[in-house]
Coordinates of C-alpha atoms and ligand atoms in Angstrom, one line a residue:
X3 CA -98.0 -9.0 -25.1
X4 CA -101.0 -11.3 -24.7
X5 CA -103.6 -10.7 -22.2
X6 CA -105.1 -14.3 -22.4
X7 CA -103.1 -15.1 -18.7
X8 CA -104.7 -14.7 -15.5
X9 CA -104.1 -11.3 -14.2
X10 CA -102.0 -12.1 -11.2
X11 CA -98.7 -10.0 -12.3
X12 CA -98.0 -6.3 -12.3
X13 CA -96.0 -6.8 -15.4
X14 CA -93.6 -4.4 -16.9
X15 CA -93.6 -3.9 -20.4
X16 CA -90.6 -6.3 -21.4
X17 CA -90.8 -9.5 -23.7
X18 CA -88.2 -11.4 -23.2
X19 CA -86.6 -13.9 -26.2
X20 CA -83.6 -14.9 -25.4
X21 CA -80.8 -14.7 -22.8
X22 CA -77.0 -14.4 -22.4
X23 CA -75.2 -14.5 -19.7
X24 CA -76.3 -11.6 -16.9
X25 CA -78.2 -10.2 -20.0
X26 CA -81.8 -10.6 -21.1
X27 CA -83.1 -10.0 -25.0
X28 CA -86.2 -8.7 -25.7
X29 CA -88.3 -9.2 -29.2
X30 CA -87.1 -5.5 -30.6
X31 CA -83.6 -6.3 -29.4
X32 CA -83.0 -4.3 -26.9
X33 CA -80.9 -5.5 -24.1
X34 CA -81.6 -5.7 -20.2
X35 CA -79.1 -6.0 -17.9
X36 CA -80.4 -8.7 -15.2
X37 CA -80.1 -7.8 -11.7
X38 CA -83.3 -9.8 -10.5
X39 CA -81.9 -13.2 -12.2
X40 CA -85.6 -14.6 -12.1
X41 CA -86.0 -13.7 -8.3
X42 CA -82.4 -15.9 -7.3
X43 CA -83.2 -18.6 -9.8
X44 CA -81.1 -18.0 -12.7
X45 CA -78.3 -18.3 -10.4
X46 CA -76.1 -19.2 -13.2
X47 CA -76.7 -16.6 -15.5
X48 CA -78.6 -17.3 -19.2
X49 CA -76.8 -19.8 -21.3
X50 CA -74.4 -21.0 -18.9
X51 CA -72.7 -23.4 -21.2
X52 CA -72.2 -26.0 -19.1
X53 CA -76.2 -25.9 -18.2
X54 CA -77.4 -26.1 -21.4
X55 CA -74.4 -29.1 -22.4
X56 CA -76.1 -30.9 -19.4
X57 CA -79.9 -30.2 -20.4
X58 CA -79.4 -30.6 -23.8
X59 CA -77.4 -34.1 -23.0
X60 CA -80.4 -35.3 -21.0
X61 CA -83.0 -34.7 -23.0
X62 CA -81.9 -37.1 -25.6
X63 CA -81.3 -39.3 -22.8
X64 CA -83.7 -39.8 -20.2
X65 CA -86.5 -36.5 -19.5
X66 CA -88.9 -38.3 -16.9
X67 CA -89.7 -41.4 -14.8
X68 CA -91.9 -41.8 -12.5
X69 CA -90.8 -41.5 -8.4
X70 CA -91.3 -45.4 -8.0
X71 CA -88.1 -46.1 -9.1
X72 CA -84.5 -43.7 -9.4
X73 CA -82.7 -42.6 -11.7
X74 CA -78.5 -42.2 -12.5
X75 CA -79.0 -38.8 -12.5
X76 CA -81.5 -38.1 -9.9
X77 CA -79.7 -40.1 -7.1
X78 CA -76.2 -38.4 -7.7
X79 CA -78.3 -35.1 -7.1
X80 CA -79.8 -36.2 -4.2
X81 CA -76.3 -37.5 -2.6
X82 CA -74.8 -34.2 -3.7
X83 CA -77.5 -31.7 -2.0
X84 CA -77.4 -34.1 1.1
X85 CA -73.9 -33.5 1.1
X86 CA -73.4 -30.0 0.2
X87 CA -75.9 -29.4 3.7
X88 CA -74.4 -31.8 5.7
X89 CA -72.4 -29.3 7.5
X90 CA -76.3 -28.0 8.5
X91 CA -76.2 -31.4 9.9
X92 CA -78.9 -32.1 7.1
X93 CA -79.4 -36.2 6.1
X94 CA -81.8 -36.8 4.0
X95 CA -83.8 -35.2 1.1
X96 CA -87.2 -35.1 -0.5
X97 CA -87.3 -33.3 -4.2
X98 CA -90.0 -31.3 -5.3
X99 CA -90.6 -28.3 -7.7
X100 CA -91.5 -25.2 -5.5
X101 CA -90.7 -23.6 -3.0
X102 CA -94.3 -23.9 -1.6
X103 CA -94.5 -27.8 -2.1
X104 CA -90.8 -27.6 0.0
X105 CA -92.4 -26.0 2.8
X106 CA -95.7 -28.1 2.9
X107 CA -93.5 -31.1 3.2
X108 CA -91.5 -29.6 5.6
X109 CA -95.1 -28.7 7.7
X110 CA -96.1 -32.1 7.0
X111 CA -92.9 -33.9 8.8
X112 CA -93.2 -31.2 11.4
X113 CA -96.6 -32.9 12.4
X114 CA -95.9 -35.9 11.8
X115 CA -92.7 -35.9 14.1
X116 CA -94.6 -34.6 17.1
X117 CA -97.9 -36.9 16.6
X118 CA -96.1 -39.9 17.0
X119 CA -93.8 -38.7 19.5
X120 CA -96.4 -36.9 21.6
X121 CA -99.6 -37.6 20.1
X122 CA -102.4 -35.5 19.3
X123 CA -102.5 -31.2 20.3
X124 CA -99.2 -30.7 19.6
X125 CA -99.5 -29.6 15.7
X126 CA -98.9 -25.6 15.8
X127 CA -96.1 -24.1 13.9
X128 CA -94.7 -20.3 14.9
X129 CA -93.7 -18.4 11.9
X130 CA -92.2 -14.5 12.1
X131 CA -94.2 -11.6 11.1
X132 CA -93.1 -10.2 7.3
X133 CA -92.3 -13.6 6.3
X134 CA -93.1 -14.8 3.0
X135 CA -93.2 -18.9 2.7
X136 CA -95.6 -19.6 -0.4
X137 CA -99.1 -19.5 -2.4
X138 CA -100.8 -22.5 -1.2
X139 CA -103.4 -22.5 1.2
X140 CA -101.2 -23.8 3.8
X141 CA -98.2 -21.5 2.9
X142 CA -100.3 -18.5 2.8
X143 CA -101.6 -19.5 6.4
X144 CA -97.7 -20.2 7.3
X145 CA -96.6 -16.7 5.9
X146 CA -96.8 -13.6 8.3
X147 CA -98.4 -11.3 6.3
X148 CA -101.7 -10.1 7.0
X149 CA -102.6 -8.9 3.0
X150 CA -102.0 -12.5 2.3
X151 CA -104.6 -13.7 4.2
X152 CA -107.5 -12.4 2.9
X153 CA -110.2 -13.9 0.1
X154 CA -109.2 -17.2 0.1
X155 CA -110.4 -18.5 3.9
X156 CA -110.8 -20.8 5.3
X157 CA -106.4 -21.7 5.9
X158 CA -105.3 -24.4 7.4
X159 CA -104.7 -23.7 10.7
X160 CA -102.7 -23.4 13.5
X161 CA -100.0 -21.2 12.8
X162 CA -99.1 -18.6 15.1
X163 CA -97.0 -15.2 13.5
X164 CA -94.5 -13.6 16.0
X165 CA -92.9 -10.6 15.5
X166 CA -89.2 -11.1 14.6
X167 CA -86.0 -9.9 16.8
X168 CA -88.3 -10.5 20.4
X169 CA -86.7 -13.4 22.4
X170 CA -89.5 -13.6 24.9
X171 CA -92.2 -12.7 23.0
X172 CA -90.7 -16.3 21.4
X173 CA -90.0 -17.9 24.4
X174 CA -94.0 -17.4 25.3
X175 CA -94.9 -18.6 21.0
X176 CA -93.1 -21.7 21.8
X177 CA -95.4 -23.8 24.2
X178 CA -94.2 -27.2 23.9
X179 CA -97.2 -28.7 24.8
X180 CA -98.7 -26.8 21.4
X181 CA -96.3 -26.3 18.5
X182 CA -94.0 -29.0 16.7
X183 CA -92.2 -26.6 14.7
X184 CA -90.6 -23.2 14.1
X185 CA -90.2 -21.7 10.5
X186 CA -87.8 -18.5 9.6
X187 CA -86.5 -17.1 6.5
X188 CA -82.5 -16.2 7.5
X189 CA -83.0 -13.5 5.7
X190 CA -86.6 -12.0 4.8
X191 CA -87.0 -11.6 1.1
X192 CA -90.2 -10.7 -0.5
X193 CA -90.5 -8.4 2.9
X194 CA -87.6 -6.2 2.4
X195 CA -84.1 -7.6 2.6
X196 CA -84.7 -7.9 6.2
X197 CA -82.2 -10.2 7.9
X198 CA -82.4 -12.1 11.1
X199 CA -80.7 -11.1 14.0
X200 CA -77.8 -13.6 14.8
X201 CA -78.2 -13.9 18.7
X202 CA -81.8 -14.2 18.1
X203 CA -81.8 -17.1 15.8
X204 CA -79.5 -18.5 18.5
X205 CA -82.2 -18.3 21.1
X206 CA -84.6 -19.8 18.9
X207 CA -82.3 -22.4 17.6
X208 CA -81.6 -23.5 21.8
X209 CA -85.2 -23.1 22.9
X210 CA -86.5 -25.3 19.9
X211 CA -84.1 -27.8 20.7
X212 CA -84.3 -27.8 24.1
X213 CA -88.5 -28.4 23.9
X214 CA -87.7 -30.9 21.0
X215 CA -89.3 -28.4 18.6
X216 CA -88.3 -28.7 15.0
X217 CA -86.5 -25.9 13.6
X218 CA -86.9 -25.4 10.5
X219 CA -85.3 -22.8 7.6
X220 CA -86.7 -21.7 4.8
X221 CA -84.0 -21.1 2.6
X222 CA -85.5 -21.0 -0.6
X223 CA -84.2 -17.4 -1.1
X224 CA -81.1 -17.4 0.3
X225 CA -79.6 -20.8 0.1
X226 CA -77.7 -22.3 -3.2
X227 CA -74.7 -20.2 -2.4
X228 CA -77.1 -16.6 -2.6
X229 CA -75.7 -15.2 0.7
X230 CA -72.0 -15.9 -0.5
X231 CA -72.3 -19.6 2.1
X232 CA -74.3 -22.6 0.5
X233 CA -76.8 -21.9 3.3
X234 CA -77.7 -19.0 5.1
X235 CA -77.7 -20.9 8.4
X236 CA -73.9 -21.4 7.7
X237 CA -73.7 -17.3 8.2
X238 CA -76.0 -17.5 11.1
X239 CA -74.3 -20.4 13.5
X240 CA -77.4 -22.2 13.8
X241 CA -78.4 -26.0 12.8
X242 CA -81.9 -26.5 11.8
X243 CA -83.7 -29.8 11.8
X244 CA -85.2 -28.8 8.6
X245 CA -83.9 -26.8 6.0
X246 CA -86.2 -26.5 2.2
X247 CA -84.6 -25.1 -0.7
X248 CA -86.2 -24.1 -4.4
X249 CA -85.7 -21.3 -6.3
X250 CA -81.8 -21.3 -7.5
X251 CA -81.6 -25.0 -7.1
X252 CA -81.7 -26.0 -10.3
X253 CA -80.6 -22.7 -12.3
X254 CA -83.9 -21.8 -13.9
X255 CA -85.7 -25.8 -14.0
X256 CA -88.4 -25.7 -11.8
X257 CA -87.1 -27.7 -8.5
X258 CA -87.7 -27.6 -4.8
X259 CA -86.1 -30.0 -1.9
X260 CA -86.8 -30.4 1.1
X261 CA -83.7 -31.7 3.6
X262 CA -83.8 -33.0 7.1
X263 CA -81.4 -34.0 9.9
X264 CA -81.0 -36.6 13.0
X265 CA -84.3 -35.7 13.8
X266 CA -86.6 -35.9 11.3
X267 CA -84.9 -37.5 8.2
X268 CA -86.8 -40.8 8.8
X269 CA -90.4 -39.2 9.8
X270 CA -91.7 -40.0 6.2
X271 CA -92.7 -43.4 5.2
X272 CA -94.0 -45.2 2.1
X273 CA -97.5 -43.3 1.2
X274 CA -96.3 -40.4 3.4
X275 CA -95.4 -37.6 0.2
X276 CA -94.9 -38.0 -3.3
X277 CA -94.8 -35.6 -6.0
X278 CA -95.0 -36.9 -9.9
X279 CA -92.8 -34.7 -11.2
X280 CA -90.6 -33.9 -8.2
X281 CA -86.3 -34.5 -8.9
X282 CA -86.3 -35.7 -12.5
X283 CA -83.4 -36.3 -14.6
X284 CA -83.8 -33.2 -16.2
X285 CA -84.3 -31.1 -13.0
X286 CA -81.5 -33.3 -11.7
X287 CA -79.0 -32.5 -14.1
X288 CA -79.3 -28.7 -13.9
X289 CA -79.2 -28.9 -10.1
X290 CA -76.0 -31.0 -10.4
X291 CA -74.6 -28.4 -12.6
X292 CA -75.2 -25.9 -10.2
X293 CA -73.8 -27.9 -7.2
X294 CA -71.0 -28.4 -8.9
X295 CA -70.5 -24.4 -9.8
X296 CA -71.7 -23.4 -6.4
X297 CA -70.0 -25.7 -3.8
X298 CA -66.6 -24.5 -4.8
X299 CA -65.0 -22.6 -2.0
X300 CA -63.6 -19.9 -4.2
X301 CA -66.6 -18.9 -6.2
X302 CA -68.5 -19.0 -2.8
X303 CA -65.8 -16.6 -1.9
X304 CA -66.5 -14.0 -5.5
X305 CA -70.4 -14.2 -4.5
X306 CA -69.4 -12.5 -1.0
X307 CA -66.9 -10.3 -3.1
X308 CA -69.2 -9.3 -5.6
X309 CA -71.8 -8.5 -2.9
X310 CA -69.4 -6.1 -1.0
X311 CA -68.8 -4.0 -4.5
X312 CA -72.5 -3.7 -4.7
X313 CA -72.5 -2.3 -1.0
X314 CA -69.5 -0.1 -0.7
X315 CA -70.9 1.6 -3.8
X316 CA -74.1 2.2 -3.4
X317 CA -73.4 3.4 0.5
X318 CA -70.2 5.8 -1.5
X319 CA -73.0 7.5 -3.3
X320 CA -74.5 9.1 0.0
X321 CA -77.7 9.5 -2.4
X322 CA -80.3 11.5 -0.9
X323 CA -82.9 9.5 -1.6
X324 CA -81.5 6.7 -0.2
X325 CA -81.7 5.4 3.2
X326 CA -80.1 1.9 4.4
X327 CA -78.6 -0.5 2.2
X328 CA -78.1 -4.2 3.4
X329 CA -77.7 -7.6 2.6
X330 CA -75.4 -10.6 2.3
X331 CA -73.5 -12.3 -0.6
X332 CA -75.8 -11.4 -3.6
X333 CA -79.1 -10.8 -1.6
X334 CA -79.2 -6.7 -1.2
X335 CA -82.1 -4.3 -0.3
X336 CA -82.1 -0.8 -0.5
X337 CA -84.6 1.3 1.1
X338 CA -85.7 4.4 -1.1
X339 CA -87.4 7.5 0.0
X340 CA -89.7 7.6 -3.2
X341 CA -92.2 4.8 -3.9
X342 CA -90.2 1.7 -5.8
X343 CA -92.3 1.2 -8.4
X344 CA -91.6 4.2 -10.9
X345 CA -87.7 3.0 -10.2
X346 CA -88.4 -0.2 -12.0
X347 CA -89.8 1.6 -14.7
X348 CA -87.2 3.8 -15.3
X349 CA -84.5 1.2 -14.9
X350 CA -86.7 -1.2 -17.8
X351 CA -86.5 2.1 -20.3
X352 CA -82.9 2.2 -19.2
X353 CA -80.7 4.8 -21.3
X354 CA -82.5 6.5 -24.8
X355 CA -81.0 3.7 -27.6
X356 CA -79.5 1.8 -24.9
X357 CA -79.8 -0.9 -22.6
X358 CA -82.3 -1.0 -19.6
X359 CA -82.0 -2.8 -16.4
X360 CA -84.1 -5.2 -14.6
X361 CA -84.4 -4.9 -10.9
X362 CA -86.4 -5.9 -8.1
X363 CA -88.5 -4.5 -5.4
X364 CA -89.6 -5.8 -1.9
X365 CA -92.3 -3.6 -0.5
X366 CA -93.6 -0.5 -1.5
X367 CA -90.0 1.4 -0.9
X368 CA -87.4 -0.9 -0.8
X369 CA -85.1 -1.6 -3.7
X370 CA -84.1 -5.7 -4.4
X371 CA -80.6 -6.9 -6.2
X372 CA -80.6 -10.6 -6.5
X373 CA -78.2 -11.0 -9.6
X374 CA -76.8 -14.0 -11.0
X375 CA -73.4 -15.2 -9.9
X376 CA -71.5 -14.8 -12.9
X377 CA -71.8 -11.3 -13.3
X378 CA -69.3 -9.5 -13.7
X379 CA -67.7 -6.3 -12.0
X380 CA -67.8 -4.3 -15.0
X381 CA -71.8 -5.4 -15.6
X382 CA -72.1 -4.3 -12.1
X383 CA -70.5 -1.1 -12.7
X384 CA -72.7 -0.9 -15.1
X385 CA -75.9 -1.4 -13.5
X386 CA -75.2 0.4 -10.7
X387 CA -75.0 3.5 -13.0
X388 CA -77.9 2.7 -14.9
X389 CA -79.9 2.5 -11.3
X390 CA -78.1 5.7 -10.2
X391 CA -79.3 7.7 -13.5
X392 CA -82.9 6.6 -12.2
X393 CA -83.1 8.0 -8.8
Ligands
PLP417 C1 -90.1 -17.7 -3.4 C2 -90.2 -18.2 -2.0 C3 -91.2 -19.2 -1.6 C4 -92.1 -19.8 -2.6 O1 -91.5 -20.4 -3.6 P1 -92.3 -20.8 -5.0 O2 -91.4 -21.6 -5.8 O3 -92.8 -19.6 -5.6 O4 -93.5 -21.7 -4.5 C5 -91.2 -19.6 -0.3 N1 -90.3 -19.0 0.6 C6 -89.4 -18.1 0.3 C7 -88.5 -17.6 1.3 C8 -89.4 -17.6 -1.0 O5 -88.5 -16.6 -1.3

């Protein structure tokens, strides 16, 4: 372990080597179990083969060039994402590396959109309380969580935090002649596992459209497939004007993207955004590796199957220190009576000579499984024991 880094993670006491499927390696040997699969990005496991065949192939090709021109492998990307959210009604893309960047760019066309629709005043954006959208300045402001916004004033402002599931409480947040946009996780992740409800998202999705606001969906946890549909909104019945994407995009190579519909697809001009290393061809190559994977109707279809196993048996355990269980597709919380953090702990040591398990939390008491697609039942099986040995 070094302590030469920042101190801005409550790090467990795991160093990790090397990878292998749903399974981590650490430098005595010992073998994790990956139920977190590097918070939804390792969507495809460690080592997929056909990942590293399509890394290892463009490296020796083409790594990096500059946004002022495109490349083979970046533009089949981009027509592939545009096209695997087209049933979102989505158009267009800009590619980026983080969630954060996706979700300044989406503020950014938000804005823009209004101010040369409607000119100046019109530049707020309603987010829900407990939602997490990013560490930048401007993501902090947009996320509606009140620790976040402390020591690190002044944020950019105008963004307004409502609290979720309260339709007129929304209606009065969305004053037309004031906000240009309306950002929601489908489902809340770093907040709990909390999940929108669907005749709520509907309201929003008619009153933003009716007041031309943009509506726009962070997806960064739950799209690529992690809800068992490629996007959340899919599950919800709602088309957003903006949708941004990040985390399990590109399987574990840092990429971000933000996508836009009718609406605001063409907002951005020449000057408008840029971002230097935003969509290479080696980001590009993993994503198109995991559009290819993730896209497919019947592995869509083992992500919602998989998910169920998870839920039907953790709720078969009627454990007494645990209260609700939910989630969708591979995204699952589980509320514990007992503070989270000696869990994890106990799950890293795992069994006495054998392997632990990595697992997630969301709050103080809430238990997070976001594990990569390809496991397996038996690895679940086998997780799920090594959890319940914990509590
Ligand atoms: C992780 C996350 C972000 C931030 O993504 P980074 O890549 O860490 O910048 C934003 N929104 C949601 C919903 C996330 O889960």
């Amino acid at each position: 372990m070094s302590d030469v880094f920042m101190n801005t993670y409550r790090r467990l006491p795991a160093v990790f080597v090397r990878g292998e499927g749903a399974w981590l390696i650490d430098t005595a040997g010992k073998r994790y179990l990956d139920f977190t699969a590097g918070i939804a990005v390792n969507c495809l496991g460690h080592g997929y083969p056909p990942l590293v065949r399509a890394l290892s192939e463009q490296a020796a090709k083409l790594i990096h060039t500059c946004n002022y021109y495109q490349s083979d492998v970046s533009a089949a990307f981009a027509e592939r994402l545009v096209a695997a959210c087209s049933g979102a009604g989505m158009k267009r893309v800009f590619l980026g590396n983080s969630g954060a960047e996706a979700n300044e760019g989406a503020c950014k066309i938000a804005r823009k959109y209004s101010l040369r629709k409607y000119g100046n005043g019109r530049h707020r954006i309603v987010t829900l309380k407990g939602s997490f959208h990013g560490r930048t300045i401007t993501t902090l402001a947009a996320t509606g969580q009140d620790h976040f916004h402390r020591d690190f004033g002044p944020f950019t402002e105008g963004f307004l935090h409502i609290s979720p599931g309260d339709a007129e409480a929304l209606d009065r947040a969305l004053d037309p002649a004031s906000v240009c946009g309306f950002m929601f996780e489908p489902i809340q992740g770093e907040s709990g596992v909390i999940p929108q409800d669907g005749a709520y998202m509907q309201t929003a999705a008619r009153l933003c459209a009716e007041r031309d606001i943009l509506l726009m969906a962070d997806e960064i946890q739950t799209g690529v497939g992690r809800t068992g549909t490629f996007l959340a909104c899919e599950g919800l019945g709602i088309r957003p004007d903006i949708v941004t994407l990040a985390k399990g995009l590109a399987g574990g190579i840092p990429a971000g993207a933000v996508l836009a519909g009718e609406k605001a697809g063409e907002v951005f001009e020449p000057g408008d955004h840029g971002s230097t290393f935003g969509g290479n061809p080696m980001a590009a190559a993993a994503g198109m590796v995991v559009l290819e994977t993730v896209t497919v109707p019947a592995f869509l279809a083992e992500i919602r199957g998989k998910g169920e196993k998870i839920l039907n048996t953790l709720r078969s355990w009627n454990h007494p220190k645990i209260g609700d269980i939910r989630g969708r597709g591979l995204m699952i919380g589980l509320d514990l009576s007992i503070e989270v953090r000696p869990v994890l702990e106990a799950a890293l040591a795992g069994s006495r000579g054998g392997p632990g398990l990595l697992i997630l939390s969301a709050g103080e008491k809430t238990l997070r499984f976001l594990p990569p697609y390809i496991i397996s039942g038996a690895e679940i099986d086998q997780g799920l024991k090594l959890l319940r040995n914990c509590l």
